[in-house]
Amino acid sequence: MQKDAIYAEPLAQVQDFCFDATVAEVFPDMIQRSVPGYQTIVQTIGKLTARYQQPNSNYYDLGCSLGAASLAMRRQLVDEQSKIIAVDNSPAMVERCKMHLQAFRSAVPLDVRLADIREVSIENAAVVVSNFTLQFLPKQDRDALVSKIYRGLKPGGIFILSEKIVVDEPHTHELLIDLHHDFKRANGYSELEISQKRTALENVMRPDTIVEHRQRFADAGFELSTLWFQCFNFCSMVAIKQPEPVHAAI
Ligand code: GEK
């Protein structure tokens, strides 16, 4: 695994973060050392997929990067009539994702698409995953995406949303940020790397609060939602589209 040293040297001007070839090259190392619980979240995406799978269905991985969530889903699926659709708008990520996934054989088809998640149609879905992607969309585009996901899910289908979050109250907000920075230090990032990365992400990633996420789920129509994971200012939630009621035969 190639080590992430993108912000190791002082930069005259820190540019906005983007998912180019340099980032794609070191991505597995970067995400594991930066996102607390990443491994647990990816494994649980597999577990939730196993539990909520339905025959003849689509499984979406929105902002797939190198396809970790797609792979976690595919390991659990046996239905050859089902399909995984992995979407990312970074050509460098999509190119590497395709190469990476070729190494794993499976009877379940997997379609990796270079596209904006705001443009893809979502239909006949049992599971939709956005693993740390919604936070990169402009805030005004988030409601429409979550509504589209709700409409594209089958009854009984789920939306798994993992995000970096903010807290409304300043003291606890700073506390979570400090704990996250301690986590990065413990994983070998220097003060310089932490502060330059923070600057690079400032204009690009705009996290919401958990309350905003849950309100957005409800507004989109999701009958149920819960936070199932939180470590510092990182979390994962699941929103469930209610199954259709079973009508007893008279
Ligand atoms: C994982 N899910 O390893 N359309 C499509 N892709 C987008 C868009 C968009 N509008 N905006 C951002 N992306 C992965 C990790 S990384 C999270 C996801 C992170 C893509 C972007 O190109 C990148 O690959 C991904 O979303 C976010 O489980 O790096 O913090």
mmCIF file of C-alpha atoms and ligand atoms in Angstrom:
data_model
loop_
_atom_site.group_PDB
_atom_site.id
_atom_site.type_symbol
_atom_site.label_atom_id
_atom_site.label_comp_id
_atom_site.label_asym_id
_atom_site.label_seq_id
_atom_site.Cartn_x
_atom_site.Cartn_y
_atom_site.Cartn_z
ATOM 1 C CA MET A 1 0.000 0.000 0.000
ATOM 2 C CA GLN A 2 1.512 3.329 -1.062
ATOM 3 C CA LYS A 3 1.888 5.781 1.835
ATOM 4 C CA ASP A 4 0.028 9.095 1.806
ATOM 5 C CA ALA A 5 2.616 11.893 2.061
ATOM 6 C CA ILE A 6 0.716 14.464 -0.070
ATOM 7 C CA TYR A 7 0.844 17.194 2.595
ATOM 8 C CA ALA A 8 4.150 16.168 4.220
ATOM 9 C CA GLU A 9 6.167 19.088 2.779
ATOM 10 C CA PRO A 10 5.269 22.765 3.308
ATOM 11 C CA LEU A 11 3.276 24.122 0.339
ATOM 12 C CA ALA A 12 3.520 27.797 -0.685
ATOM 13 C CA GLN A 13 -0.224 27.709 -1.314
ATOM 14 C CA VAL A 14 -2.522 24.847 -0.354
ATOM 15 C CA GLN A 15 -4.911 24.147 -3.244
ATOM 16 C CA ASP A 16 -8.457 22.864 -2.756
ATOM 17 C CA PHE A 17 -8.484 19.091 -2.292
ATOM 18 C CA CYS A 18 -9.426 17.066 -5.379
ATOM 19 C CA PHE A 19 -9.601 13.379 -6.205
ATOM 20 C CA ASP A 20 -6.834 13.285 -8.831
ATOM 21 C CA ALA A 21 -4.293 10.563 -9.685
ATOM 22 C CA THR A 22 -1.985 11.514 -6.782
ATOM 23 C CA VAL A 23 -4.831 11.003 -4.303
ATOM 24 C CA ALA A 24 -6.142 7.841 -6.000
ATOM 25 C CA GLU A 25 -2.650 6.301 -5.788
ATOM 26 C CA VAL A 26 -2.441 6.600 -1.979
ATOM 27 C CA PHE A 27 -6.177 6.431 -1.245
ATOM 28 C CA PRO A 28 -6.364 3.137 0.742
ATOM 29 C CA ASP A 29 -3.620 4.356 3.111
ATOM 30 C CA MET A 30 -5.119 7.864 3.324
ATOM 31 C CA ILE A 31 -8.642 6.785 4.228
ATOM 32 C CA GLN A 32 -7.564 4.178 6.790
ATOM 33 C CA ARG A 33 -5.259 6.611 8.603
ATOM 34 C CA SER A 34 -7.771 9.507 8.419
ATOM 35 C CA VAL A 35 -11.229 8.045 9.027
ATOM 36 C CA PRO A 36 -11.792 6.423 12.420
ATOM 37 C CA GLY A 37 -13.727 3.172 12.068
ATOM 38 C CA TYR A 38 -13.410 2.989 8.271
ATOM 39 C CA GLN A 39 -12.734 -0.781 8.346
ATOM 40 C CA THR A 40 -15.665 -1.437 10.697
ATOM 41 C CA ILE A 41 -17.972 0.667 8.529
ATOM 42 C CA VAL A 42 -17.011 -1.129 5.304
ATOM 43 C CA GLN A 43 -17.440 -4.539 6.962
ATOM 44 C CA THR A 44 -20.844 -3.497 8.331
ATOM 45 C CA ILE A 45 -21.938 -2.347 4.851
ATOM 46 C CA GLY A 46 -21.388 -6.014 3.919
ATOM 47 C CA LYS A 47 -23.401 -7.228 6.929
ATOM 48 C CA LEU A 48 -26.293 -4.832 6.221
ATOM 49 C CA THR A 49 -26.288 -5.881 2.558
ATOM 50 C CA ALA A 50 -26.519 -9.539 3.576
ATOM 51 C CA ARG A 51 -29.489 -8.722 5.806
ATOM 52 C CA TYR A 52 -31.424 -6.439 3.435
ATOM 53 C CA GLN A 53 -30.698 -8.071 0.073
ATOM 54 C CA GLN A 54 -33.665 -8.780 -2.190
ATOM 55 C CA PRO A 55 -33.798 -10.844 -5.385
ATOM 56 C CA ASN A 56 -33.402 -9.138 -8.793
ATOM 57 C CA SER A 57 -32.224 -5.869 -7.283
ATOM 58 C CA ASN A 58 -29.668 -3.135 -7.812
ATOM 59 C CA TYR A 59 -27.021 -2.144 -5.251
ATOM 60 C CA TYR A 60 -25.501 1.329 -5.590
ATOM 61 C CA ASP A 61 -22.130 2.551 -4.322
ATOM 62 C CA LEU A 62 -22.231 6.353 -4.742
ATOM 63 C CA GLY A 63 -18.752 7.908 -4.771
ATOM 64 C CA CYS A 64 -17.135 4.484 -4.907
ATOM 65 C CA SER A 65 -13.447 5.623 -5.034
ATOM 66 C CA LEU A 66 -11.562 2.295 -5.309
ATOM 67 C CA GLY A 67 -14.675 0.191 -4.692
ATOM 68 C CA ALA A 68 -14.266 -0.903 -1.052
ATOM 69 C CA ALA A 69 -18.018 -0.752 -0.328
ATOM 70 C CA SER A 70 -18.867 -2.438 -3.655
ATOM 71 C CA LEU A 71 -16.548 -5.312 -2.774
ATOM 72 C CA ALA A 72 -18.031 -5.603 0.721
ATOM 73 C CA MET A 73 -21.517 -5.832 -0.848
ATOM 74 C CA ARG A 74 -20.476 -8.255 -3.571
ATOM 75 C CA ARG A 75 -18.977 -10.694 -1.056
ATOM 76 C CA GLN A 76 -22.457 -11.080 0.463
ATOM 77 C CA LEU A 77 -24.504 -11.379 -2.721
ATOM 78 C CA VAL A 78 -25.239 -14.634 -4.510
ATOM 79 C CA ASP A 79 -28.168 -13.660 -6.738
ATOM 80 C CA GLU A 80 -26.815 -13.475 -10.303
ATOM 81 C CA GLN A 81 -29.870 -11.436 -11.344
ATOM 82 C CA SER A 82 -28.759 -8.637 -9.043
ATOM 83 C CA LYS A 83 -26.311 -5.939 -10.050
ATOM 84 C CA ILE A 84 -23.899 -3.562 -8.314
ATOM 85 C CA ILE A 85 -23.551 -0.076 -9.795
ATOM 86 C CA ALA A 86 -20.495 1.836 -8.558
ATOM 87 C CA VAL A 87 -20.316 5.527 -9.488
ATOM 88 C CA ASP A 88 -17.567 8.122 -9.150
ATOM 89 C CA ASN A 89 -16.865 11.347 -11.045
ATOM 90 C CA SER A 90 -13.072 11.117 -10.673
ATOM 91 C CA PRO A 91 -11.512 9.516 -13.782
ATOM 92 C CA ALA A 92 -8.411 8.529 -11.748
ATOM 93 C CA MET A 93 -10.557 6.715 -9.165
ATOM 94 C CA VAL A 94 -12.750 4.972 -11.749
ATOM 95 C CA GLU A 95 -9.743 3.736 -13.738
ATOM 96 C CA ARG A 96 -8.104 2.251 -10.627
ATOM 97 C CA CYS A 97 -11.417 0.947 -9.277
ATOM 98 C CA LYS A 98 -11.956 -1.082 -12.466
ATOM 99 C CA MET A 99 -8.465 -2.589 -12.260
ATOM 100 C CA HIS A 100 -8.831 -3.336 -8.572
ATOM 101 C CA LEU A 101 -12.206 -5.073 -8.914
ATOM 102 C CA GLN A 102 -11.009 -7.289 -11.762
ATOM 103 C CA ALA A 103 -8.863 -9.098 -9.201
ATOM 104 C CA PHE A 104 -11.985 -10.393 -7.415
ATOM 105 C CA ARG A 105 -14.202 -12.891 -9.193
ATOM 106 C CA SER A 106 -17.936 -13.087 -8.603
ATOM 107 C CA ALA A 107 -21.086 -14.145 -10.421
ATOM 108 C CA VAL A 108 -22.773 -10.854 -9.472
ATOM 109 C CA PRO A 109 -22.250 -8.225 -12.197
ATOM 110 C CA LEU A 110 -20.559 -4.994 -11.193
ATOM 111 C CA ASP A 111 -20.780 -1.900 -13.365
ATOM 112 C CA VAL A 112 -18.282 0.895 -12.580
ATOM 113 C CA ARG A 113 -19.445 4.213 -14.063
ATOM 114 C CA LEU A 114 -17.680 7.544 -14.479
ATOM 115 C CA ALA A 115 -20.543 9.898 -13.631
ATOM 116 C CA ASP A 116 -21.813 12.498 -11.218
ATOM 117 C CA ILE A 117 -24.042 10.907 -8.575
ATOM 118 C CA ARG A 118 -26.504 13.772 -9.107
ATOM 119 C CA GLU A 119 -26.992 12.579 -12.705
ATOM 120 C CA VAL A 120 -27.340 8.793 -12.298
ATOM 121 C CA SER A 121 -30.761 7.251 -12.149
ATOM 122 C CA ILE A 122 -31.453 5.045 -9.151
ATOM 123 C CA GLU A 123 -34.003 2.310 -9.616
ATOM 124 C CA ASN A 124 -35.048 -1.071 -8.276
ATOM 125 C CA ALA A 125 -32.543 -0.728 -5.430
ATOM 126 C CA ALA A 126 -32.266 -2.930 -2.335
ATOM 127 C CA VAL A 127 -29.261 -1.056 -0.898
ATOM 128 C CA VAL A 128 -27.796 2.363 -1.684
ATOM 129 C CA VAL A 129 -24.477 3.332 -0.082
ATOM 130 C CA SER A 130 -22.918 6.773 0.212
ATOM 131 C CA ASN A 131 -19.766 6.096 2.200
ATOM 132 C CA PHE A 132 -18.301 9.559 2.897
ATOM 133 C CA THR A 133 -19.514 11.112 -0.385
ATOM 134 C CA LEU A 134 -22.613 13.255 0.306
ATOM 135 C CA GLN A 135 -20.386 15.665 2.292
ATOM 136 C CA PHE A 136 -18.674 16.680 -0.975
ATOM 137 C CA LEU A 137 -21.893 17.785 -2.714
ATOM 138 C CA PRO A 138 -22.971 21.436 -2.520
ATOM 139 C CA LYS A 139 -25.426 21.675 0.389
ATOM 140 C CA GLN A 140 -28.258 22.763 -1.887
ATOM 141 C CA ASP A 141 -28.002 19.506 -3.894
ATOM 142 C CA ARG A 142 -28.228 17.090 -0.964
ATOM 143 C CA ASP A 143 -32.015 17.011 -0.433
ATOM 144 C CA ALA A 144 -32.653 16.159 -4.088
ATOM 145 C CA LEU A 145 -30.143 13.298 -4.012
ATOM 146 C CA VAL A 146 -31.607 11.756 -0.846
ATOM 147 C CA SER A 147 -35.145 12.069 -2.279
ATOM 148 C CA LYS A 148 -33.983 10.390 -5.484
ATOM 149 C CA ILE A 149 -32.497 7.565 -3.399
ATOM 150 C CA TYR A 150 -35.765 7.110 -1.483
ATOM 151 C CA ARG A 151 -37.761 6.939 -4.732
ATOM 152 C CA GLY A 152 -35.274 4.475 -6.267
ATOM 153 C CA LEU A 153 -35.371 2.046 -3.337
ATOM 154 C CA LYS A 154 -37.736 -0.906 -3.266
ATOM 155 C CA PRO A 155 -39.973 -1.174 -0.190
ATOM 156 C CA GLY A 156 -37.793 -2.687 2.546
ATOM 157 C CA GLY A 157 -34.664 -1.202 0.933
ATOM 158 C CA ILE A 158 -32.018 0.745 2.850
ATOM 159 C CA PHE A 159 -29.752 3.758 2.422
ATOM 160 C CA ILE A 160 -26.436 3.573 4.289
ATOM 161 C CA LEU A 161 -24.930 7.032 4.770
ATOM 162 C CA SER A 162 -21.493 7.566 6.331
ATOM 163 C CA GLU A 163 -20.322 11.133 6.881
ATOM 164 C CA LYS A 164 -17.984 13.415 8.711
ATOM 165 C CA ILE A 165 -20.228 15.545 10.965
ATOM 166 C CA VAL A 166 -20.255 18.831 12.786
ATOM 167 C CA VAL A 167 -21.788 19.539 16.193
ATOM 168 C CA ASP A 168 -23.817 22.715 16.795
ATOM 169 C CA GLU A 169 -22.309 23.394 20.223
ATOM 170 C CA PRO A 170 -18.766 24.885 19.995
ATOM 171 C CA HIS A 171 -17.122 23.194 23.020
ATOM 172 C CA THR A 172 -18.051 19.626 22.043
ATOM 173 C CA HIS A 173 -17.432 20.433 18.361
ATOM 174 C CA GLU A 174 -13.809 21.369 19.160
ATOM 175 C CA LEU A 175 -13.479 18.325 21.411
ATOM 176 C CA LEU A 176 -14.401 15.941 18.579
ATOM 177 C CA ILE A 177 -12.034 17.729 16.166
ATOM 178 C CA ASP A 178 -9.168 17.462 18.704
ATOM 179 C CA LEU A 179 -9.851 13.770 19.259
ATOM 180 C CA HIS A 180 -9.823 13.216 15.498
ATOM 181 C CA HIS A 181 -6.513 15.063 15.163
ATOM 182 C CA ASP A 182 -5.065 12.897 17.962
ATOM 183 C CA PHE A 183 -6.193 9.857 15.963
ATOM 184 C CA LYS A 184 -4.354 11.190 12.886
ATOM 185 C CA ARG A 185 -1.195 11.918 14.929
ATOM 186 C CA ALA A 186 -1.302 8.389 16.331
ATOM 187 C CA ASN A 187 -1.474 7.152 12.722
ATOM 188 C CA GLY A 188 1.715 9.002 11.802
ATOM 189 C CA TYR A 189 0.460 12.279 10.337
ATOM 190 C CA SER A 190 2.510 15.346 11.348
ATOM 191 C CA GLU A 191 1.097 18.690 12.538
ATOM 192 C CA LEU A 192 1.944 20.135 9.120
ATOM 193 C CA GLU A 193 0.102 17.354 7.269
ATOM 194 C CA ILE A 194 -2.950 17.731 9.519
ATOM 195 C CA SER A 195 -3.154 21.503 9.121
ATOM 196 C CA GLN A 196 -2.468 21.594 5.350
ATOM 197 C CA LYS A 197 -5.085 18.865 4.748
ATOM 198 C CA ARG A 198 -7.568 20.804 6.879
ATOM 199 C CA THR A 199 -7.005 23.896 4.709
ATOM 200 C CA ALA A 200 -7.314 21.853 1.493
ATOM 201 C CA LEU A 201 -10.687 20.432 2.584
ATOM 202 C CA GLU A 202 -12.127 23.687 3.913
ATOM 203 C CA ASN A 203 -13.932 24.767 0.739
ATOM 204 C CA VAL A 204 -14.583 21.269 -0.587
ATOM 205 C CA MET A 205 -16.132 19.294 2.251
ATOM 206 C CA ARG A 206 -19.008 20.829 4.202
ATOM 207 C CA PRO A 207 -20.347 18.436 6.823
ATOM 208 C CA ASP A 208 -23.877 18.565 8.256
ATOM 209 C CA THR A 209 -25.045 17.765 11.792
ATOM 210 C CA ILE A 210 -26.640 14.414 12.609
ATOM 211 C CA VAL A 211 -29.931 16.263 13.211
ATOM 212 C CA GLU A 212 -29.780 17.710 9.660
ATOM 213 C CA HIS A 213 -29.148 14.259 8.192
ATOM 214 C CA ARG A 214 -32.027 12.661 10.060
ATOM 215 C CA GLN A 215 -34.362 15.500 9.122
ATOM 216 C CA ARG A 216 -33.335 15.072 5.473
ATOM 217 C CA PHE A 217 -34.114 11.335 5.657
ATOM 218 C CA ALA A 218 -37.565 12.097 7.092
ATOM 219 C CA ASP A 219 -38.251 14.838 4.515
ATOM 220 C CA ALA A 220 -37.339 12.415 1.712
ATOM 221 C CA GLY A 221 -39.908 9.935 3.038
ATOM 222 C CA PHE A 222 -37.792 7.449 5.013
ATOM 223 C CA GLU A 223 -40.007 5.993 7.706
ATOM 224 C CA LEU A 224 -37.116 4.809 9.897
ATOM 225 C CA SER A 225 -33.512 5.864 10.457
ATOM 226 C CA THR A 226 -30.832 5.314 13.048
ATOM 227 C CA LEU A 227 -27.250 6.201 13.807
ATOM 228 C CA TRP A 228 -25.443 2.869 14.020
ATOM 229 C CA PHE A 229 -21.817 4.069 14.327
ATOM 230 C CA GLN A 230 -20.029 7.131 15.644
ATOM 231 C CA CYS A 231 -16.389 7.702 16.485
ATOM 232 C CA PHE A 232 -15.423 11.322 17.144
ATOM 233 C CA ASN A 233 -16.785 13.458 14.276
ATOM 234 C CA PHE A 234 -17.368 10.520 11.919
ATOM 235 C CA CYS A 235 -20.550 8.517 11.745
ATOM 236 C CA SER A 236 -22.644 6.098 9.772
ATOM 237 C CA MET A 237 -26.424 5.966 9.603
ATOM 238 C CA VAL A 238 -29.012 3.718 8.034
ATOM 239 C CA ALA A 239 -32.368 4.888 6.682
ATOM 240 C CA ILE A 240 -35.048 2.330 5.881
ATOM 241 C CA LYS A 241 -37.904 2.492 3.393
ATOM 242 C CA GLN A 242 -40.769 0.718 5.076
ATOM 243 C CA PRO A 243 -41.709 -2.654 3.543
ATOM 244 C CA GLU A 244 -45.174 -2.772 1.987
ATOM 245 C CA PRO A 245 -47.778 -4.075 4.438
ATOM 246 C CA VAL A 246 -48.777 -7.673 3.844
ATOM 247 C CA HIS A 247 -52.556 -7.864 3.288
ATOM 248 C CA ALA A 248 -54.075 -11.001 4.654
ATOM 249 C CA ALA A 249 -56.178 -12.929 2.136
ATOM 250 C CA ILE A 250 -59.852 -12.969 3.076
HETATM 251 C C1 GEK B 1 -14.996 4.203 0.140
HETATM 252 N N1 GEK B 1 -16.887 5.445 -0.776
HETATM 253 O O1 GEK B 1 -13.797 3.893 0.138
HETATM 254 N N2 GEK B 1 -20.304 12.368 -8.117
HETATM 255 C C2 GEK B 1 -19.609 11.220 -8.072
HETATM 256 N N3 GEK B 1 -18.567 11.020 -7.216
HETATM 257 C C3 GEK B 1 -18.234 12.026 -6.396
HETATM 258 C C4 GEK B 1 -18.917 13.264 -6.397
HETATM 259 C C5 GEK B 1 -20.000 13.405 -7.306
HETATM 260 N N4 GEK B 1 -20.696 14.543 -7.360
HETATM 261 N N5 GEK B 1 -18.343 14.075 -5.476
HETATM 262 C C6 GEK B 1 -17.340 13.368 -4.911
HETATM 263 N N6 GEK B 1 -17.268 12.127 -5.474
HETATM 264 C C7 GEK B 1 -15.425 5.375 -0.700
HETATM 265 C C8 GEK B 1 -14.799 6.648 -0.208
HETATM 266 S S1 GEK B 1 -14.284 9.293 -0.927
HETATM 267 C C9 GEK B 1 -14.334 9.905 0.695
HETATM 268 C C10 GEK B 1 -15.391 7.884 -0.825
HETATM 269 C C11 GEK B 1 -13.130 10.662 1.126
HETATM 270 C C12 GEK B 1 -16.330 11.040 -5.139
HETATM 271 C C13 GEK B 1 -14.860 11.426 -5.134
HETATM 272 O O2 GEK B 1 -14.292 11.418 -6.431
HETATM 273 C C14 GEK B 1 -14.272 10.371 -4.192
HETATM 274 O O3 GEK B 1 -13.780 9.267 -4.884
HETATM 275 C C15 GEK B 1 -15.456 9.989 -3.298
HETATM 276 O O4 GEK B 1 -16.604 10.634 -3.827
HETATM 277 C C16 GEK B 1 -15.306 10.391 -1.845
HETATM 278 O O5 GEK B 1 -15.878 3.590 0.798
HETATM 279 O O6 GEK B 1 -12.105 10.675 0.442
HETATM 280 O O7 GEK B 1 -13.249 11.261 2.243
#
